[in-house]
PDB file of C-alpha atoms in Angstrom:
ATOM      1  CA  UNK W   1       0.000   0.000   0.000  1.00 57.00           C
ATOM      2  CA  UNK W   2       1.401   3.352  -0.961  1.00 61.00           C
ATOM      3  CA  UNK W   3       1.925   6.119   1.564  1.00 54.00           C
ATOM      4  CA  UNK W   4      -0.719   8.221  -0.185  1.00 51.00           C
ATOM      5  CA  UNK W   5      -3.357   5.473   0.135  1.00 47.00           C
ATOM      6  CA  UNK W   6      -2.435   4.902   3.755  1.00 44.00           C
ATOM      7  CA  UNK W   7      -2.791   8.618   4.543  1.00 42.00           C
ATOM      8  CA  UNK W   8      -6.144   8.849   2.753  1.00 46.00           C
ATOM      9  CA  UNK W   9      -7.464   5.780   4.601  1.00 48.00           C
ATOM     10  CA  UNK W  10      -6.359   7.208   7.920  1.00 45.00           C
ATOM     11  CA  UNK W  11      -7.955  10.557   7.094  1.00 43.00           C
ATOM     12  CA  UNK W  12     -11.297   8.903   6.318  1.00 45.00           C
ATOM     13  CA  UNK W  13     -11.260   6.875   9.544  1.00 44.00           C
ATOM     14  CA  UNK W  14     -10.317   9.855  11.711  1.00 44.00           C
ATOM     15  CA  UNK W  15     -12.651  12.381  10.077  1.00 45.00           C
ATOM     16  CA  UNK W  16     -15.698  10.168   9.484  1.00 44.00           C
ATOM     17  CA  UNK W  17     -17.493  11.316  12.663  1.00 47.00           C
ATOM     18  CA  UNK W  18     -17.043  14.943  11.594  1.00 46.00           C
ATOM     19  CA  UNK W  19     -18.591  14.188   8.202  1.00 49.00           C
ATOM     20  CA  UNK W  20     -21.597  12.371   9.679  1.00 61.00           C
ATOM     21  CA  UNK W  21     -24.835  13.757   8.342  1.00 89.00           C
ATOM     22  CA  UNK W  22     -26.809  16.050  10.620  1.00 94.00           C
ATOM     23  CA  UNK W  23     -30.333  14.673  10.577  1.00 96.00           C
ATOM     24  CA  UNK W  24     -32.283  16.384  13.354  1.00 95.00           C
ATOM     25  CA  UNK W  25     -32.544  19.267  15.788  1.00 96.00           C
ATOM     26  CA  UNK W  26     -33.433  18.843  19.458  1.00 96.00           C
ATOM     27  CA  UNK W  27     -36.393  21.144  20.069  1.00 96.00           C
ATOM     28  CA  UNK W  28     -36.681  20.575  23.830  1.00 96.00           C
ATOM     29  CA  UNK W  29     -35.416  18.351  26.627  1.00 97.00           C
ATOM     30  CA  UNK W  30     -37.126  17.735  29.953  1.00 96.00           C
ATOM     31  CA  UNK W  31     -35.408  15.571  32.514  1.00 95.00           C
ATOM     32  CA  UNK W  32     -32.087  13.848  31.889  1.00 96.00           C
ATOM     33  CA  UNK W  33     -31.223  12.836  28.324  1.00 96.00           C
ATOM     34  CA  UNK W  34     -27.649  11.933  27.362  1.00 96.00           C
ATOM     35  CA  UNK W  35     -25.877  11.282  24.060  1.00 96.00           C
ATOM     36  CA  UNK W  36     -23.227   8.595  23.871  1.00 93.00           C
ATOM     37  CA  UNK W  37     -19.956   9.818  22.340  1.00 90.00           C
ATOM     38  CA  UNK W  38     -17.492   6.961  22.464  1.00 87.00           C
ATOM     39  CA  UNK W  39     -17.248   5.987  26.115  1.00 89.00           C
ATOM     40  CA  UNK W  40     -18.503   9.385  27.329  1.00 93.00           C
ATOM     41  CA  UNK W  41     -22.108  10.333  28.085  1.00 93.00           C
ATOM     42  CA  UNK W  42     -22.807  13.978  27.180  1.00 95.00           C
ATOM     43  CA  UNK W  43     -25.931  15.719  28.560  1.00 96.00           C
ATOM     44  CA  UNK W  44     -28.204  16.685  25.668  1.00 96.00           C
ATOM     45  CA  UNK W  45     -29.488  20.251  25.490  1.00 96.00           C
ATOM     46  CA  UNK W  46     -32.164  21.979  23.449  1.00 96.00           C
ATOM     47  CA  UNK W  47     -31.128  23.162  19.971  1.00 95.00           C
ATOM     48  CA  UNK W  48     -28.345  20.592  19.624  1.00 96.00           C
ATOM     49  CA  UNK W  49     -28.049  19.015  16.184  1.00 96.00           C
ATOM     50  CA  UNK W  50     -28.019  15.223  15.994  1.00 96.00           C
ATOM     51  CA  UNK W  51     -26.224  13.004  13.494  1.00 96.00           C
ATOM     52  CA  UNK W  52     -27.341   9.727  11.950  1.00 96.00           C
ATOM     53  CA  UNK W  53     -26.278   6.933  14.282  1.00 95.00           C
ATOM     54  CA  UNK W  54     -26.272   9.017  17.477  1.00 96.00           C
ATOM     55  CA  UNK W  55     -27.453   6.990  20.472  1.00 95.00           C
ATOM     56  CA  UNK W  56     -29.506   8.729  23.141  1.00 95.00           C
ATOM     57  CA  UNK W  57     -30.552   7.528  26.572  1.00 93.00           C
ATOM     58  CA  UNK W  58     -33.653   8.946  28.226  1.00 93.00           C
ATOM     59  CA  UNK W  59     -33.934   8.465  31.970  1.00 93.00           C
ATOM     60  CA  UNK W  60     -37.189   7.872  33.796  1.00 91.00           C
ATOM     61  CA  UNK W  61     -39.728  10.660  33.239  1.00 91.00           C
ATOM     62  CA  UNK W  62     -37.481  12.376  30.645  1.00 94.00           C
ATOM     63  CA  UNK W  63     -39.078  13.817  27.525  1.00 94.00           C
ATOM     64  CA  UNK W  64     -37.406  14.709  24.231  1.00 95.00           C
ATOM     65  CA  UNK W  65     -38.791  16.587  21.207  1.00 96.00           C
ATOM     66  CA  UNK W  66     -36.871  16.246  17.930  1.00 96.00           C
ATOM     67  CA  UNK W  67     -37.465  17.699  14.432  1.00 95.00           C
ATOM     68  CA  UNK W  68     -36.006  15.873  11.397  1.00 94.00           C
ATOM     69  CA  UNK W  69     -34.628  17.850   8.478  1.00 93.00           C
ATOM     70  CA  UNK W  70     -35.296  15.409   5.633  1.00 91.00           C
ATOM     71  CA  UNK W  71     -39.015  14.776   6.059  1.00 92.00           C
ATOM     72  CA  UNK W  72     -40.308  17.359   8.561  1.00 92.00           C
ATOM     73  CA  UNK W  73     -41.159  14.677  11.108  1.00 93.00           C
ATOM     74  CA  UNK W  74     -41.514  16.035  14.660  1.00 94.00           C
ATOM     75  CA  UNK W  75     -41.293  13.359  17.370  1.00 94.00           C
ATOM     76  CA  UNK W  76     -41.910  13.538  21.108  1.00 95.00           C
ATOM     77  CA  UNK W  77     -40.301  10.672  23.061  1.00 93.00           C
ATOM     78  CA  UNK W  78     -40.806   9.751  26.721  1.00 91.00           C
ATOM     79  CA  UNK W  79     -38.290   7.746  28.777  1.00 84.00           C
ATOM     80  CA  UNK W  80     -36.900   5.604  30.171  1.00 90.00           C
ATOM     81  CA  UNK W  81     -34.901   3.779  27.493  1.00 84.00           C
ATOM     82  CA  UNK W  82     -32.665   4.282  24.437  1.00 91.00           C
ATOM     83  CA  UNK W  83     -33.068   5.793  20.992  1.00 92.00           C
ATOM     84  CA  UNK W  84     -30.908   5.725  17.846  1.00 94.00           C
ATOM     85  CA  UNK W  85     -31.132   8.574  15.355  1.00 94.00           C
ATOM     86  CA  UNK W  86     -31.698   7.979  11.636  1.00 92.00           C
ATOM     87  CA  UNK W  87     -32.397  10.433   8.807  1.00 91.00           C
ATOM     88  CA  UNK W  88     -36.121   9.619   8.793  1.00 89.00           C
ATOM     89  CA  UNK W  89     -36.841   9.243  12.512  1.00 91.00           C
ATOM     90  CA  UNK W  90     -35.783   7.719  15.785  1.00 90.00           C
ATOM     91  CA  UNK W  91     -35.343   3.972  16.174  1.00 89.00           C
ATOM     92  CA  UNK W  92     -36.516   2.985  19.662  1.00 88.00           C
ATOM     93  CA  UNK W  93     -34.755   0.520  21.912  1.00 80.00           C
ATOM     94  CA  UNK W  94     -37.625  -0.272  24.245  1.00 71.00           C
ATOM     95  CA  UNK W  95     -39.383   3.089  24.083  1.00 64.00           C
ATOM     96  CA  UNK W  96     -43.076   3.435  23.455  1.00 74.00           C
ATOM     97  CA  UNK W  97     -44.161   4.810  20.084  1.00 79.00           C
ATOM     98  CA  UNK W  98     -43.548   8.578  19.927  1.00 85.00           C
ATOM     99  CA  UNK W  99     -46.146  11.255  19.407  1.00 84.00           C
ATOM    100  CA  UNK W 100     -45.600  12.383  15.799  1.00 87.00           C
ATOM    101  CA  UNK W 101     -46.488  15.608  14.006  1.00 86.00           C
ATOM    102  CA  UNK W 102     -45.396  16.912  10.625  1.00 84.00           C
ATOM    103  CA  UNK W 103     -43.657  20.209   9.967  1.00 81.00           C
ATOM    104  CA  UNK W 104     -43.777  21.829   6.531  1.00 84.00           C
ATOM    105  CA  UNK W 105     -40.645  20.805   4.613  1.00 80.00           C
ATOM    106  CA  UNK W 106     -39.660  24.462   4.162  1.00 83.00           C
ATOM    107  CA  UNK W 107     -39.587  24.848   7.957  1.00 82.00           C
ATOM    108  CA  UNK W 108     -37.594  21.626   8.418  1.00 79.00           C
ATOM    109  CA  UNK W 109     -35.022  22.734   5.844  1.00 79.00           C
ATOM    110  CA  UNK W 110     -34.713  26.142   7.484  1.00 83.00           C
ATOM    111  CA  UNK W 111     -34.026  24.407  10.816  1.00 79.00           C
ATOM    112  CA  UNK W 112     -31.193  22.509   9.130  1.00 81.00           C
ATOM    113  CA  UNK W 113     -29.592  25.808   8.125  1.00 82.00           C
ATOM    114  CA  UNK W 114     -29.887  27.325  11.590  1.00 74.00           C
TER     115      UNK W 114
END
């Protein structure tokens, strides 16, 4: 393997998390909700952008509202349990079905630019 190919491969592996697609915006958080970043658990705050593949943990009586950029989906989740972010909505890991509303696509796309 050439040095150039090795450097490019290393660059892709190191920078991949930075290039992850932003898929949603946290509209509000009530209670304790954390995002897993490697081995660390980071408290989630309102107006944080979420990437595809982000894993969230909602503690008991926590509530999370999220708006998705691609389809205008607006979900309200209640804890306790886990949630994985995708471009089209959250994938629950033991959570009840979320309350879902739809935002106009123009509004969802404007949120993505914010």
